[in-house]
PDB file of C-alpha atoms in Angstrom:
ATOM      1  CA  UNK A  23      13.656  -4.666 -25.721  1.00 48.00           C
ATOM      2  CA  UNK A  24      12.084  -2.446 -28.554  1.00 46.00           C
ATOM      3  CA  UNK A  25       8.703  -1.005 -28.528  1.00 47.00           C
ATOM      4  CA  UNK A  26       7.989  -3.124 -30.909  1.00 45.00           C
ATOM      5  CA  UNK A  27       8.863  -6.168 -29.186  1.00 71.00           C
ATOM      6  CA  UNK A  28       6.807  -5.278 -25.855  1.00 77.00           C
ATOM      7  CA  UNK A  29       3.579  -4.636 -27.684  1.00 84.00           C
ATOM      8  CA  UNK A  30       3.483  -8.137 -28.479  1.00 94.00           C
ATOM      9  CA  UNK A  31       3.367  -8.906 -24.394  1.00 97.00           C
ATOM     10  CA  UNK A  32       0.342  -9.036 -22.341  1.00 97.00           C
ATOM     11  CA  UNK A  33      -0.325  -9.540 -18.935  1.00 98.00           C
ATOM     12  CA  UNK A  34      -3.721 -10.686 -18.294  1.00 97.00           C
ATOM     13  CA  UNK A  35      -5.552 -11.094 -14.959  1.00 98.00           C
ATOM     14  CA  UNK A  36      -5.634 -14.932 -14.661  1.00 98.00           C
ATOM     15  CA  UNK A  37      -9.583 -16.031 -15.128  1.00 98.00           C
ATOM     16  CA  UNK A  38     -10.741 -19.324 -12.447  1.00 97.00           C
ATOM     17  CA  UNK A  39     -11.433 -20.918 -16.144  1.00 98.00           C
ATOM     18  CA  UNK A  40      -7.806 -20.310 -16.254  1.00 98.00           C
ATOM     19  CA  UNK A  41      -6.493 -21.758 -13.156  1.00 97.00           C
ATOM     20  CA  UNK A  42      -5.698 -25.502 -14.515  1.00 96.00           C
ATOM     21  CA  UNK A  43      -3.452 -23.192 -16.890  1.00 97.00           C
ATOM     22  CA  UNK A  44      -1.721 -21.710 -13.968  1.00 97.00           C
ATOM     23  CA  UNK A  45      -1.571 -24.766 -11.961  1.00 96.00           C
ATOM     24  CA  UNK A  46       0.649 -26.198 -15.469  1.00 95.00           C
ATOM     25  CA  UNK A  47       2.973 -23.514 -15.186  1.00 97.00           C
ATOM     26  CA  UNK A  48       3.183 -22.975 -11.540  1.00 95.00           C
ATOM     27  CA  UNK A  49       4.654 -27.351 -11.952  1.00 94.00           C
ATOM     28  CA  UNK A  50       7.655 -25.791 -14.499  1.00 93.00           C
ATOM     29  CA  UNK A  51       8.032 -23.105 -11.673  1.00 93.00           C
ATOM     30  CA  UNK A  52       7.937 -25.329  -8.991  1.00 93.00           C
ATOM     31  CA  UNK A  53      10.969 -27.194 -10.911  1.00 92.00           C
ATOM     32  CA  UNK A  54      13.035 -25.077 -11.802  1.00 90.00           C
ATOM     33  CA  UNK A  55      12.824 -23.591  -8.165  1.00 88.00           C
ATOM     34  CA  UNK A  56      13.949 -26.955  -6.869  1.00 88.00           C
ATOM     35  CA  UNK A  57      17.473 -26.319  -7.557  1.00 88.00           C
ATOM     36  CA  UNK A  58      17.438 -23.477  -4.847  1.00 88.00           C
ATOM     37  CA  UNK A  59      14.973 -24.661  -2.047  1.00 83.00           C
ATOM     38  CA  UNK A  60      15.391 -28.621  -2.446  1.00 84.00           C
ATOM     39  CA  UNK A  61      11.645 -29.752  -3.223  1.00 87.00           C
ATOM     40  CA  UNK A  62      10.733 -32.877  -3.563  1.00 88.00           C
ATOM     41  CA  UNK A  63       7.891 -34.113  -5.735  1.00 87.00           C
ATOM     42  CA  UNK A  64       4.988 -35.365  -3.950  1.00 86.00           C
ATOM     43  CA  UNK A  65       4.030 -39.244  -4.271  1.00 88.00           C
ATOM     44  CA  UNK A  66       1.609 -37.882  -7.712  1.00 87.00           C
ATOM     45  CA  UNK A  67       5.034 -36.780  -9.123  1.00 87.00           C
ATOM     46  CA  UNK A  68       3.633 -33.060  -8.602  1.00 87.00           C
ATOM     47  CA  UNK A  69       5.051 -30.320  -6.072  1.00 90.00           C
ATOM     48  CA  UNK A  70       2.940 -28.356  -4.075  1.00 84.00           C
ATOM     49  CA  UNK A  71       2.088 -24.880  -4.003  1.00 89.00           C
ATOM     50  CA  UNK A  72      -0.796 -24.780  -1.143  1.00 90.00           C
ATOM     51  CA  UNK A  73      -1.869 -21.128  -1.644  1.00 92.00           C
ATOM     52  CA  UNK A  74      -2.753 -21.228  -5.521  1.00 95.00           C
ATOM     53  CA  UNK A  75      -6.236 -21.376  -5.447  1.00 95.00           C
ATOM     54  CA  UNK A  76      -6.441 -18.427  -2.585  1.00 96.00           C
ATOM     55  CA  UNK A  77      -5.818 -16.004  -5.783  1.00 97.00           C
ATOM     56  CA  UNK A  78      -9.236 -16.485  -7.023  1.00 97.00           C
ATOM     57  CA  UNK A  79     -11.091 -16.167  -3.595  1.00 96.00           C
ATOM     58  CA  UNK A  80      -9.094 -13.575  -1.561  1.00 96.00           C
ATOM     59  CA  UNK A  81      -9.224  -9.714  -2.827  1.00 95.00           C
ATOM     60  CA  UNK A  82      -5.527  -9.042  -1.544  1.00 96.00           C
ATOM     61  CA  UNK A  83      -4.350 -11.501  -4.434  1.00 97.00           C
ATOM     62  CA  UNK A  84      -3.670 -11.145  -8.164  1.00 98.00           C
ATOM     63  CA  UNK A  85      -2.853 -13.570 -10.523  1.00 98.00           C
ATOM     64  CA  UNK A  86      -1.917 -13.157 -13.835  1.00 98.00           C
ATOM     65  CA  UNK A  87      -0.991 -14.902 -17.374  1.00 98.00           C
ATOM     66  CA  UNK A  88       1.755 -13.854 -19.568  1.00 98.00           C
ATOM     67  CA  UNK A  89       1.590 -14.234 -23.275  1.00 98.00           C
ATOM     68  CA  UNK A  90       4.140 -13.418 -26.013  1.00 97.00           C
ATOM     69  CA  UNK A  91       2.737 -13.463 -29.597  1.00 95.00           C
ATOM     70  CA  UNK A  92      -0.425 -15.017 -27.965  1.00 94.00           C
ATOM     71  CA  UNK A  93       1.675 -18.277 -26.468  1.00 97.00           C
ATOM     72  CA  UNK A  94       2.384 -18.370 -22.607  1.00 98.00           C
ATOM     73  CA  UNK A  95       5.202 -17.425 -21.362  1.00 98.00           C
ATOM     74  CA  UNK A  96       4.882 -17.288 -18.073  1.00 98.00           C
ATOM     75  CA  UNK A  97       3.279 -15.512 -14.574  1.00 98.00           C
ATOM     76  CA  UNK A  98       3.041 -13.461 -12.158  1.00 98.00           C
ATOM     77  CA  UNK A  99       1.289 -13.735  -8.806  1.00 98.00           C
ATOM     78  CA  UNK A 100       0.882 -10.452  -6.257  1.00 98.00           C
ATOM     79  CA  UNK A 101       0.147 -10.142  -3.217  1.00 97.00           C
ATOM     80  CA  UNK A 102      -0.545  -8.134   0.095  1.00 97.00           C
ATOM     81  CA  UNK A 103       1.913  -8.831   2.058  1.00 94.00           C
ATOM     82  CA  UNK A 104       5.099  -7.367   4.387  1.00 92.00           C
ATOM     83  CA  UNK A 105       8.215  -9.553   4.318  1.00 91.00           C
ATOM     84  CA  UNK A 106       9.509  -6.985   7.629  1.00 88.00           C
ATOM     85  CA  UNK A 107       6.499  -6.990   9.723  1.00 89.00           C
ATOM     86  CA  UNK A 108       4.106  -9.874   8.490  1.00 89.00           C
ATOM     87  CA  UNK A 109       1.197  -7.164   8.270  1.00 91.00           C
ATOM     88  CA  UNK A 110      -0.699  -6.992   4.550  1.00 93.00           C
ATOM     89  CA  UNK A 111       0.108  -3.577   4.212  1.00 94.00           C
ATOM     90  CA  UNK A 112       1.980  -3.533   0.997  1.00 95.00           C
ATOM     91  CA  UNK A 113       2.402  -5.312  -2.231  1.00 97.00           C
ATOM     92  CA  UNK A 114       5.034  -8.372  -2.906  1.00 97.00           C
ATOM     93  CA  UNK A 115       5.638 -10.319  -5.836  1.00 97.00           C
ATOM     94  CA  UNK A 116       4.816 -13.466  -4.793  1.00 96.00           C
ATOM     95  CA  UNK A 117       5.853 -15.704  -7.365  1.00 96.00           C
ATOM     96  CA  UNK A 118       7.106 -14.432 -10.930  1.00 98.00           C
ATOM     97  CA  UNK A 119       7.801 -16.867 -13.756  1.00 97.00           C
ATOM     98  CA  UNK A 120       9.013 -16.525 -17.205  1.00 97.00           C
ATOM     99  CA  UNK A 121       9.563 -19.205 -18.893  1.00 96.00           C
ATOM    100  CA  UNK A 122      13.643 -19.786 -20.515  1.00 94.00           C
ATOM    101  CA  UNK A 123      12.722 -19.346 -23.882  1.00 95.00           C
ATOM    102  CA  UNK A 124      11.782 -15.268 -23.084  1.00 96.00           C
ATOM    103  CA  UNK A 125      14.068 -15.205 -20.436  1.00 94.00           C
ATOM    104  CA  UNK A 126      17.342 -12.439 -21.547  1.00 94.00           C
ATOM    105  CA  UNK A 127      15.059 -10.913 -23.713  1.00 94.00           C
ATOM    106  CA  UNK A 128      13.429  -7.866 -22.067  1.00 95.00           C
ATOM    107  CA  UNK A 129      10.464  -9.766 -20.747  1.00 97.00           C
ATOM    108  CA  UNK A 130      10.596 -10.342 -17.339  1.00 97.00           C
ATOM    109  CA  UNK A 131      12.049  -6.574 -16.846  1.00 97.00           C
ATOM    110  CA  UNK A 132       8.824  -5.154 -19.020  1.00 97.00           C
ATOM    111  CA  UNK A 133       6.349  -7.504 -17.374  1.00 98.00           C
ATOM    112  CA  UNK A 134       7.563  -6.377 -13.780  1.00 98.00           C
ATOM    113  CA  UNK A 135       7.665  -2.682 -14.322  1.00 97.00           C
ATOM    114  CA  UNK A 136       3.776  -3.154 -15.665  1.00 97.00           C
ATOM    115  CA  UNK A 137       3.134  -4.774 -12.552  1.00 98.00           C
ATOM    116  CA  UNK A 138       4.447  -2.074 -10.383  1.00 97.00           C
ATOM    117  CA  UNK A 139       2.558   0.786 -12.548  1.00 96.00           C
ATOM    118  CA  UNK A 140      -0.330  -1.559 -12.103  1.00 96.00           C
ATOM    119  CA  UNK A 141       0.020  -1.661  -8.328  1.00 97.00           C
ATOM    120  CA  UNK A 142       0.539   1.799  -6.736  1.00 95.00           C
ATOM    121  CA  UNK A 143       2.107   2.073  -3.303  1.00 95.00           C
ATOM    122  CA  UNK A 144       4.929   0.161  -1.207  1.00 96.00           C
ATOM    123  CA  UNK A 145       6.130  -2.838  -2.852  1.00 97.00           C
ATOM    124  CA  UNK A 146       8.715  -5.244  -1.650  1.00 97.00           C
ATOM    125  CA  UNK A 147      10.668  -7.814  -4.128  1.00 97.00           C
ATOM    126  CA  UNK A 148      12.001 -10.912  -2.034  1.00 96.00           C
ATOM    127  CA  UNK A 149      14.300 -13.628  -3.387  1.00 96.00           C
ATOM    128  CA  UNK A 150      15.818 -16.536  -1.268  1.00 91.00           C
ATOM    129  CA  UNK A 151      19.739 -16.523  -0.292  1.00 92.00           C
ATOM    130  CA  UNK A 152      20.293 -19.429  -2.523  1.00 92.00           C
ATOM    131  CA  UNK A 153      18.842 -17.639  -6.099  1.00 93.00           C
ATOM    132  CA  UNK A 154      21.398 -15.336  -6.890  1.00 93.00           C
ATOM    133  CA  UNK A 155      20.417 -14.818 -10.619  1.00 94.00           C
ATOM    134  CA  UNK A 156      16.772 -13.685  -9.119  1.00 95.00           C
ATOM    135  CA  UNK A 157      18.398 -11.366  -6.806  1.00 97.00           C
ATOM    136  CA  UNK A 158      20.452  -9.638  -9.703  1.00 97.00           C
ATOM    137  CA  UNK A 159      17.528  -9.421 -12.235  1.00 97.00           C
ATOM    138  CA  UNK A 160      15.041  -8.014  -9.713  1.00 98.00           C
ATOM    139  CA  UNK A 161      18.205  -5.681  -8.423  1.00 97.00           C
ATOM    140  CA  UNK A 162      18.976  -4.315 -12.100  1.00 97.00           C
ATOM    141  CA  UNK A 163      14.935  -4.138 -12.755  1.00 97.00           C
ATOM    142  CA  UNK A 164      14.220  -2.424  -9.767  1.00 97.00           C
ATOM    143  CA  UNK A 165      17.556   0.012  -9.729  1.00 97.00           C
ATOM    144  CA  UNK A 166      16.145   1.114 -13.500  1.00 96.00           C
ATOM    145  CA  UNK A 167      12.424   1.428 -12.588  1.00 96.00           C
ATOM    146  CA  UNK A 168      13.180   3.763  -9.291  1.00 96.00           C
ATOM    147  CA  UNK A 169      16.247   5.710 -10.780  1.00 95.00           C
ATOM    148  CA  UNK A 170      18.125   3.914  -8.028  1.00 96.00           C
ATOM    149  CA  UNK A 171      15.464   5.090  -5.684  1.00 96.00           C
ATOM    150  CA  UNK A 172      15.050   1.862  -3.373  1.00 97.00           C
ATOM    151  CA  UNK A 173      16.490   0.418  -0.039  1.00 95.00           C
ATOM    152  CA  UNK A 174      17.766  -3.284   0.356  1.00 96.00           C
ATOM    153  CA  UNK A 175      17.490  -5.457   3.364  1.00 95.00           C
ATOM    154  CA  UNK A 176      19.126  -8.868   4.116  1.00 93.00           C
ATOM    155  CA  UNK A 177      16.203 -10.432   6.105  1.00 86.00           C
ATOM    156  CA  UNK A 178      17.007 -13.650   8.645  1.00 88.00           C
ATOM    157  CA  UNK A 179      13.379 -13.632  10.183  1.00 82.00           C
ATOM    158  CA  UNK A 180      10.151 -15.632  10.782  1.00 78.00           C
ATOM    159  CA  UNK A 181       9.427 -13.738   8.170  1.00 75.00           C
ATOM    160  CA  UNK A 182      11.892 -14.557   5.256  1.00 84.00           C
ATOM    161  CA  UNK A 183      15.300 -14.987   4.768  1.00 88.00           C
ATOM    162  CA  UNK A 184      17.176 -13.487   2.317  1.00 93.00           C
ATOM    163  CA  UNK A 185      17.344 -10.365  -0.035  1.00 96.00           C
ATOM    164  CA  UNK A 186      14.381  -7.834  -0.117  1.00 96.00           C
ATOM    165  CA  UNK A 187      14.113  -4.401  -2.385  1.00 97.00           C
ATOM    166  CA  UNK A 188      11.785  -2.236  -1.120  1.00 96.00           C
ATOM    167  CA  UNK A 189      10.432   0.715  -2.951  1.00 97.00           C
ATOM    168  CA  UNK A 190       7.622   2.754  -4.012  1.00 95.00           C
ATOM    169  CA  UNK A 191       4.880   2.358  -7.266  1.00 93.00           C
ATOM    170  CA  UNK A 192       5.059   4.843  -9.545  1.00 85.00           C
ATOM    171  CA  UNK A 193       8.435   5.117  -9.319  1.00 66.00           C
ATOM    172  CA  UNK A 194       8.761   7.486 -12.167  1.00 62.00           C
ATOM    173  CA  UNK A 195       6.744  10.663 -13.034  1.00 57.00           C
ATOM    174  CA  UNK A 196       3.519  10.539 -14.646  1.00 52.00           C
ATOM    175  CA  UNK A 197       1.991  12.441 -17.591  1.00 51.00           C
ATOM    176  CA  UNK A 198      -0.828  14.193 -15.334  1.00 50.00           C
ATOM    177  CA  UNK A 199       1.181  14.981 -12.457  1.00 43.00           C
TER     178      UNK A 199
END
């Protein structure tokens, strides 16, 4: 994606005023998702996502909106959290929507690198067994942001199950240092 192209992206901390917004989104998610973990809607014709409003109350969660040209697009939700021990000692991408239309286009790869400049530390990217096309996106993003500096596990825990990337934020050097 050209500069020019990523300057019309913004990731925005999600505002509470902004949580019905969210809760929208999180639905096309939710759906998509469906084809890989076999949700079911509830009796509303909704599906559930029980920790959603936790990002506005606890500090160790972020949520955020993403626009394109000033229309959503999609986003991101991160978290404290350690897919090996269960401890909150390191960030996780929770969730991470884009939607199809900006999907192959550069977004999801800028908006996750901005993420992990936005989050220093250890950071661990999980996908489920079943979401191969996940696995290879956050592979390819992840390879490019650490210069191939980053350690894969295959998890079958209480924990998770399934791929994990685990890194560290910055990844790359910065200008003062």
């Amino acid at each position: 994606m050209s500069h020019s192209s990523t300057r019309n992206i913004k990731i925005c901390p999600a505002s509470v005023d902004e949580r019905p917004i969210l809760r929208h989104l999180m639905e096309l998610y939710l759906y998509d998702f469906s084809e890989f973990d076999g949700s079911d809607l509830s009796p509303l014709g909704l599906f559930e996502y029980p920790y959603l409003d936790h990002y506005w109350v606890e500090p160790e969660r972020s949520p955020f909106l993403v626009r394109v040209k000033d229309h959503l697009a999609g986003f991101v939700l991160v978290a404290r959290y350690n897919y090996l021990t269960g401890l909150k000692d390191g960030w996780v991408m929770a969730e991470f929507f884009i939607l199809r239309k900006y999907r192959h286009k550069g977004v999801g790869e800028f908006v996750g690198r901005t993420i992990f400049d936005q989050f220093t530390g250890n950071w661990q990217v999980a996908q489920i067994t079943e979401n191969s096309a996940a696995t290879a996106f956050w592979r390819k993003v992840i390879a490019r942001y650490t210069l191939n500096n980053f350690l894969e596990y295959n998890l079958d825990s209480d924990h998770w199950r399934g791929p994990i990337q685990v890194f560290t934020s910055p990844a790359h050097p910065t200008p003062d240092g």
